[in-house]
PDB file of C-alpha atoms in Angstrom:
ATOM      1  CA  UNK A 164      75.190  -1.932  43.038  1.00  0.00           C
ATOM      2  CA  UNK A 165      77.861  -4.908  43.143  1.00  0.00           C
ATOM      3  CA  UNK A 166      80.404  -2.989  44.495  1.00  0.00           C
ATOM      4  CA  UNK A 167      78.662  -1.892  47.431  1.00  0.00           C
ATOM      5  CA  UNK A 168      77.623  -5.536  47.774  1.00  0.00           C
ATOM      6  CA  UNK A 169      80.835  -6.201  48.191  1.00  0.00           C
ATOM      7  CA  UNK A 170      81.949  -3.364  50.642  1.00  0.00           C
ATOM      8  CA  UNK A 171      79.009  -4.687  52.818  1.00  0.00           C
ATOM      9  CA  UNK A 172      80.504  -7.613  52.684  1.00  0.00           C
ATOM     10  CA  UNK A 173      83.619  -7.083  54.326  1.00  0.00           C
ATOM     11  CA  UNK A 174      82.013  -5.303  56.867  1.00  0.00           C
ATOM     12  CA  UNK A 175      79.613  -8.596  57.386  1.00  0.00           C
ATOM     13  CA  UNK A 176      83.188 -10.538  57.575  1.00  0.00           C
ATOM     14  CA  UNK A 177      84.704  -8.143  60.014  1.00  0.00           C
ATOM     15  CA  UNK A 178      82.131  -8.339  62.300  1.00  0.00           C
ATOM     16  CA  UNK A 179      82.258 -12.303  62.349  1.00  0.00           C
ATOM     17  CA  UNK A 180      85.844 -12.354  61.812  1.00  0.00           C
ATOM     18  CA  UNK A 181      86.251 -14.292  58.933  1.00  0.00           C
ATOM     19  CA  UNK A 182      89.871 -13.792  58.039  1.00  0.00           C
ATOM     20  CA  UNK A 183      89.851 -15.898  54.648  1.00  0.00           C
ATOM     21  CA  UNK A 184      86.900 -14.198  53.128  1.00  0.00           C
ATOM     22  CA  UNK A 185      88.055 -10.784  54.652  1.00  0.00           C
ATOM     23  CA  UNK A 186      91.296 -11.323  52.700  1.00  0.00           C
ATOM     24  CA  UNK A 187      90.004 -12.317  50.109  1.00  0.00           C
ATOM     25  CA  UNK A 188      87.275  -9.089  49.293  1.00  0.00           C
ATOM     26  CA  UNK A 189      89.626  -6.812  50.717  1.00  0.00           C
ATOM     27  CA  UNK A 190      92.521  -7.956  47.853  1.00  0.00           C
ATOM     28  CA  UNK A 191      89.552  -7.482  45.534  1.00  0.00           C
ATOM     29  CA  UNK A 192      89.010  -4.348  46.371  1.00  0.00           C
ATOM     30  CA  UNK A 193      92.427  -3.163  46.220  1.00  0.00           C
ATOM     31  CA  UNK A 194      92.290  -4.366  42.930  1.00  0.00           C
ATOM     32  CA  UNK A 195      89.425  -2.267  41.992  1.00  0.00           C
ATOM     33  CA  UNK A 196      91.113   0.725  43.826  1.00  0.00           C
ATOM     34  CA  UNK A 197      93.928   0.716  41.248  1.00  0.00           C
ATOM     35  CA  UNK A 198      92.020  -0.015  38.142  1.00  0.00           C
ATOM     36  CA  UNK A 199      89.672   3.208  39.321  1.00  0.00           C
ATOM     37  CA  UNK A 200      93.021   5.210  39.767  1.00  0.00           C
ATOM     38  CA  UNK A 201      94.479   4.111  36.893  1.00  0.00           C
ATOM     39  CA  UNK A 202      91.611   5.263  34.640  1.00  0.00           C
ATOM     40  CA  UNK A 203      90.787   8.336  37.028  1.00  0.00           C
ATOM     41  CA  UNK A 204      87.038   7.454  36.858  1.00  0.00           C
ATOM     42  CA  UNK A 205      84.440   5.195  39.134  1.00  0.00           C
ATOM     43  CA  UNK A 206      84.910   1.507  37.731  1.00  0.00           C
ATOM     44  CA  UNK A 207      82.070  -0.390  35.837  1.00  0.00           C
ATOM     45  CA  UNK A 208      80.478  -3.009  36.664  1.00  0.00           C
ATOM     46  CA  UNK A 209      81.461  -5.054  33.728  1.00  0.00           C
ATOM     47  CA  UNK A 210      85.214  -3.914  34.812  1.00  0.00           C
ATOM     48  CA  UNK A 211      84.690  -5.574  38.204  1.00  0.00           C
ATOM     49  CA  UNK A 212      83.702  -8.540  36.798  1.00  0.00           C
ATOM     50  CA  UNK A 213      86.418  -8.485  34.659  1.00  0.00           C
ATOM     51  CA  UNK A 214      88.412  -8.313  37.858  1.00  0.00           C
ATOM     52  CA  UNK A 215      86.443 -10.791  39.573  1.00  0.00           C
ATOM     53  CA  UNK A 216      87.274 -13.442  36.838  1.00  0.00           C
ATOM     54  CA  UNK A 217      91.070 -12.456  36.666  1.00  0.00           C
ATOM     55  CA  UNK A 218      91.354 -13.018  40.542  1.00  0.00           C
ATOM     56  CA  UNK A 219      89.358 -16.073  40.039  1.00  0.00           C
ATOM     57  CA  UNK A 220      92.101 -17.268  37.280  1.00  0.00           C
ATOM     58  CA  UNK A 221      94.708 -16.816  39.626  1.00  0.00           C
ATOM     59  CA  UNK A 222      93.096 -18.612  42.614  1.00  0.00           C
ATOM     60  CA  UNK A 223      93.010 -21.721  40.158  1.00  0.00           C
ATOM     61  CA  UNK A 224      96.337 -21.443  39.453  1.00  0.00           C
ATOM     62  CA  UNK A 225      97.654 -20.927  43.043  1.00  0.00           C
ATOM     63  CA  UNK A 226      95.189 -24.096  43.983  1.00  0.00           C
ATOM     64  CA  UNK A 227      96.664 -26.057  41.112  1.00  0.00           C
ATOM     65  CA  UNK A 228     100.395 -25.271  42.360  1.00  0.00           C
ATOM     66  CA  UNK A 229      99.134 -26.347  46.487  1.00  0.00           C
ATOM     67  CA  UNK A 230      97.567 -29.238  45.205  1.00  0.00           C
ATOM     68  CA  UNK A 231     101.424 -30.192  43.583  1.00  0.00           C
ATOM     69  CA  UNK A 232     102.938 -28.889  46.575  1.00  0.00           C
ATOM     70  CA  UNK A 233     100.405 -30.956  48.597  1.00  0.00           C
ATOM     71  CA  UNK A 234      99.746 -27.509  50.878  1.00  0.00           C
ATOM     72  CA  UNK A 235      96.238 -28.425  52.486  1.00  0.00           C
ATOM     73  CA  UNK A 236      95.989 -24.677  54.277  1.00  0.00           C
ATOM     74  CA  UNK A 237      96.139 -23.252  50.846  1.00  0.00           C
ATOM     75  CA  UNK A 238      94.564 -25.780  48.878  1.00  0.00           C
ATOM     76  CA  UNK A 239      91.794 -25.161  51.549  1.00  0.00           C
ATOM     77  CA  UNK A 240      91.998 -20.920  51.341  1.00  0.00           C
ATOM     78  CA  UNK A 241      91.939 -20.701  47.811  1.00  0.00           C
ATOM     79  CA  UNK A 242      88.784 -23.010  47.411  1.00  0.00           C
ATOM     80  CA  UNK A 243      87.104 -20.850  50.271  1.00  0.00           C
ATOM     81  CA  UNK A 244      88.345 -17.689  48.117  1.00  0.00           C
ATOM     82  CA  UNK A 245      86.865 -18.877  44.960  1.00  0.00           C
ATOM     83  CA  UNK A 246      83.718 -20.010  46.181  1.00  0.00           C
ATOM     84  CA  UNK A 247      83.305 -17.089  47.566  1.00  0.00           C
ATOM     85  CA  UNK A 248      83.918 -14.884  44.228  1.00  0.00           C
ATOM     86  CA  UNK A 249      82.022 -16.971  42.500  1.00  0.00           C
ATOM     87  CA  UNK A 250      79.172 -15.651  44.380  1.00  0.00           C
ATOM     88  CA  UNK A 251      79.745 -12.202  43.041  1.00  0.00           C
ATOM     89  CA  UNK A 252      79.748 -13.327  39.038  1.00  0.00           C
ATOM     90  CA  UNK A 253      76.757 -12.811  36.886  1.00  0.00           C
ATOM     91  CA  UNK A 254      74.640 -16.485  36.559  1.00  0.00           C
ATOM     92  CA  UNK A 255      77.028 -18.250  34.056  1.00  0.00           C
ATOM     93  CA  UNK A 256      75.842 -20.359  31.218  1.00  0.00           C
ATOM     94  CA  UNK A 257      75.536 -24.265  30.903  1.00  0.00           C
ATOM     95  CA  UNK A 258      77.296 -25.482  27.966  1.00  0.00           C
ATOM     96  CA  UNK A 259      73.863 -26.114  26.213  1.00  0.00           C
ATOM     97  CA  UNK A 260      73.387 -22.302  26.518  1.00  0.00           C
ATOM     98  CA  UNK A 261      76.962 -21.392  25.474  1.00  0.00           C
ATOM     99  CA  UNK A 262      76.180 -24.079  22.371  1.00  0.00           C
ATOM    100  CA  UNK A 263      72.837 -22.371  21.668  1.00  0.00           C
ATOM    101  CA  UNK A 264      74.476 -18.536  21.754  1.00  0.00           C
ATOM    102  CA  UNK A 265      77.962 -19.712  19.264  1.00  0.00           C
ATOM    103  CA  UNK A 266      75.326 -21.989  17.209  1.00  0.00           C
ATOM    104  CA  UNK A 267      73.087 -18.727  16.752  1.00  0.00           C
ATOM    105  CA  UNK A 268      76.159 -16.559  16.151  1.00  0.00           C
ATOM    106  CA  UNK A 269      77.540 -19.047  13.544  1.00  0.00           C
ATOM    107  CA  UNK A 270      74.486 -18.971  11.430  1.00  0.00           C
ATOM    108  CA  UNK A 271      73.746 -15.229  12.022  1.00  0.00           C
ATOM    109  CA  UNK A 272      76.919 -14.333  10.273  1.00  0.00           C
ATOM    110  CA  UNK A 273      77.493 -17.689   7.543  1.00  0.00           C
ATOM    111  CA  UNK A 274      80.470 -18.682   9.322  1.00  0.00           C
ATOM    112  CA  UNK A 275      82.400 -21.796   7.892  1.00  0.00           C
ATOM    113  CA  UNK A 276      85.188 -24.338   8.911  1.00  0.00           C
ATOM    114  CA  UNK A 277      88.131 -23.451  11.153  1.00  0.00           C
ATOM    115  CA  UNK A 278      88.951 -20.420   8.799  1.00  0.00           C
ATOM    116  CA  UNK A 279      86.374 -18.249  10.362  1.00  0.00           C
ATOM    117  CA  UNK A 280      87.976 -19.161  14.172  1.00  0.00           C
ATOM    118  CA  UNK A 281      88.963 -16.388  14.545  1.00  0.00           C
ATOM    119  CA  UNK A 282      86.174 -14.236  13.245  1.00  0.00           C
ATOM    120  CA  UNK A 283      83.876 -16.109  15.340  1.00  0.00           C
ATOM    121  CA  UNK A 284      86.030 -15.705  18.400  1.00  0.00           C
ATOM    122  CA  UNK A 285      85.617 -12.128  18.025  1.00  0.00           C
ATOM    123  CA  UNK A 286      81.849 -11.981  18.066  1.00  0.00           C
ATOM    124  CA  UNK A 287      81.422 -14.723  20.713  1.00  0.00           C
ATOM    125  CA  UNK A 288      83.354 -13.221  23.530  1.00  0.00           C
ATOM    126  CA  UNK A 289      81.368 -10.172  24.500  1.00  0.00           C
ATOM    127  CA  UNK A 290      78.635 -12.451  24.664  1.00  0.00           C
ATOM    128  CA  UNK A 291      79.648 -14.469  26.859  1.00  0.00           C
ATOM    129  CA  UNK A 292      82.693 -12.935  28.654  1.00  0.00           C
ATOM    130  CA  UNK A 293      81.986 -13.795  32.380  1.00  0.00           C
ATOM    131  CA  UNK A 294      79.215 -15.859  31.892  1.00  0.00           C
ATOM    132  CA  UNK A 295      80.853 -18.808  30.864  1.00  0.00           C
ATOM    133  CA  UNK A 296      84.176 -19.762  31.491  1.00  0.00           C
ATOM    134  CA  UNK A 297      86.581 -18.605  28.600  1.00  0.00           C
ATOM    135  CA  UNK A 298      88.582 -21.589  28.758  1.00  0.00           C
ATOM    136  CA  UNK A 299      85.932 -23.924  27.476  1.00  0.00           C
ATOM    137  CA  UNK A 300      84.679 -21.600  24.670  1.00  0.00           C
ATOM    138  CA  UNK A 301      87.703 -22.363  22.170  1.00  0.00           C
ATOM    139  CA  UNK A 302      86.994 -25.970  21.828  1.00  0.00           C
ATOM    140  CA  UNK A 303      83.301 -25.454  21.862  1.00  0.00           C
ATOM    141  CA  UNK A 304      83.730 -23.291  19.059  1.00  0.00           C
ATOM    142  CA  UNK A 305      85.846 -26.097  17.500  1.00  0.00           C
ATOM    143  CA  UNK A 306      83.393 -28.546  17.571  1.00  0.00           C
ATOM    144  CA  UNK A 307      80.854 -26.485  16.020  1.00  0.00           C
ATOM    145  CA  UNK A 308      82.344 -25.210  12.752  1.00  0.00           C
ATOM    146  CA  UNK A 309      83.211 -28.867  12.215  1.00  0.00           C
TER     147      UNK A 309
END
């Protein structure tokens, strides 16, 4: 379903001649095709979300370098691409929702202290993957285990 939405949007951006968005989605679909060819099967929605998340992460890195180089064109293109790709991501959790999920997992499993950090991360990541910024999970877990 998400894959079809992206294909439909590619056609929409072709018609409107929106070069930046079109290039972003074509690059994304090329990554999807590569993944499908490697696995020799149709990609699942979870895998598509992972590819989008990875692409957004790469665009953030490009944006950081462009800001350091003061390259306004690349900054603008990267920001536009990130905004576009975020539209295809599942609804993102707020920090409070993520804290509630982490607290629930810690309580259910009886995790205590920083020694259980790895166990907590292993239990939490499947629940938050693609729905909360993975760079923010670690600090929250540390905070809640203290």
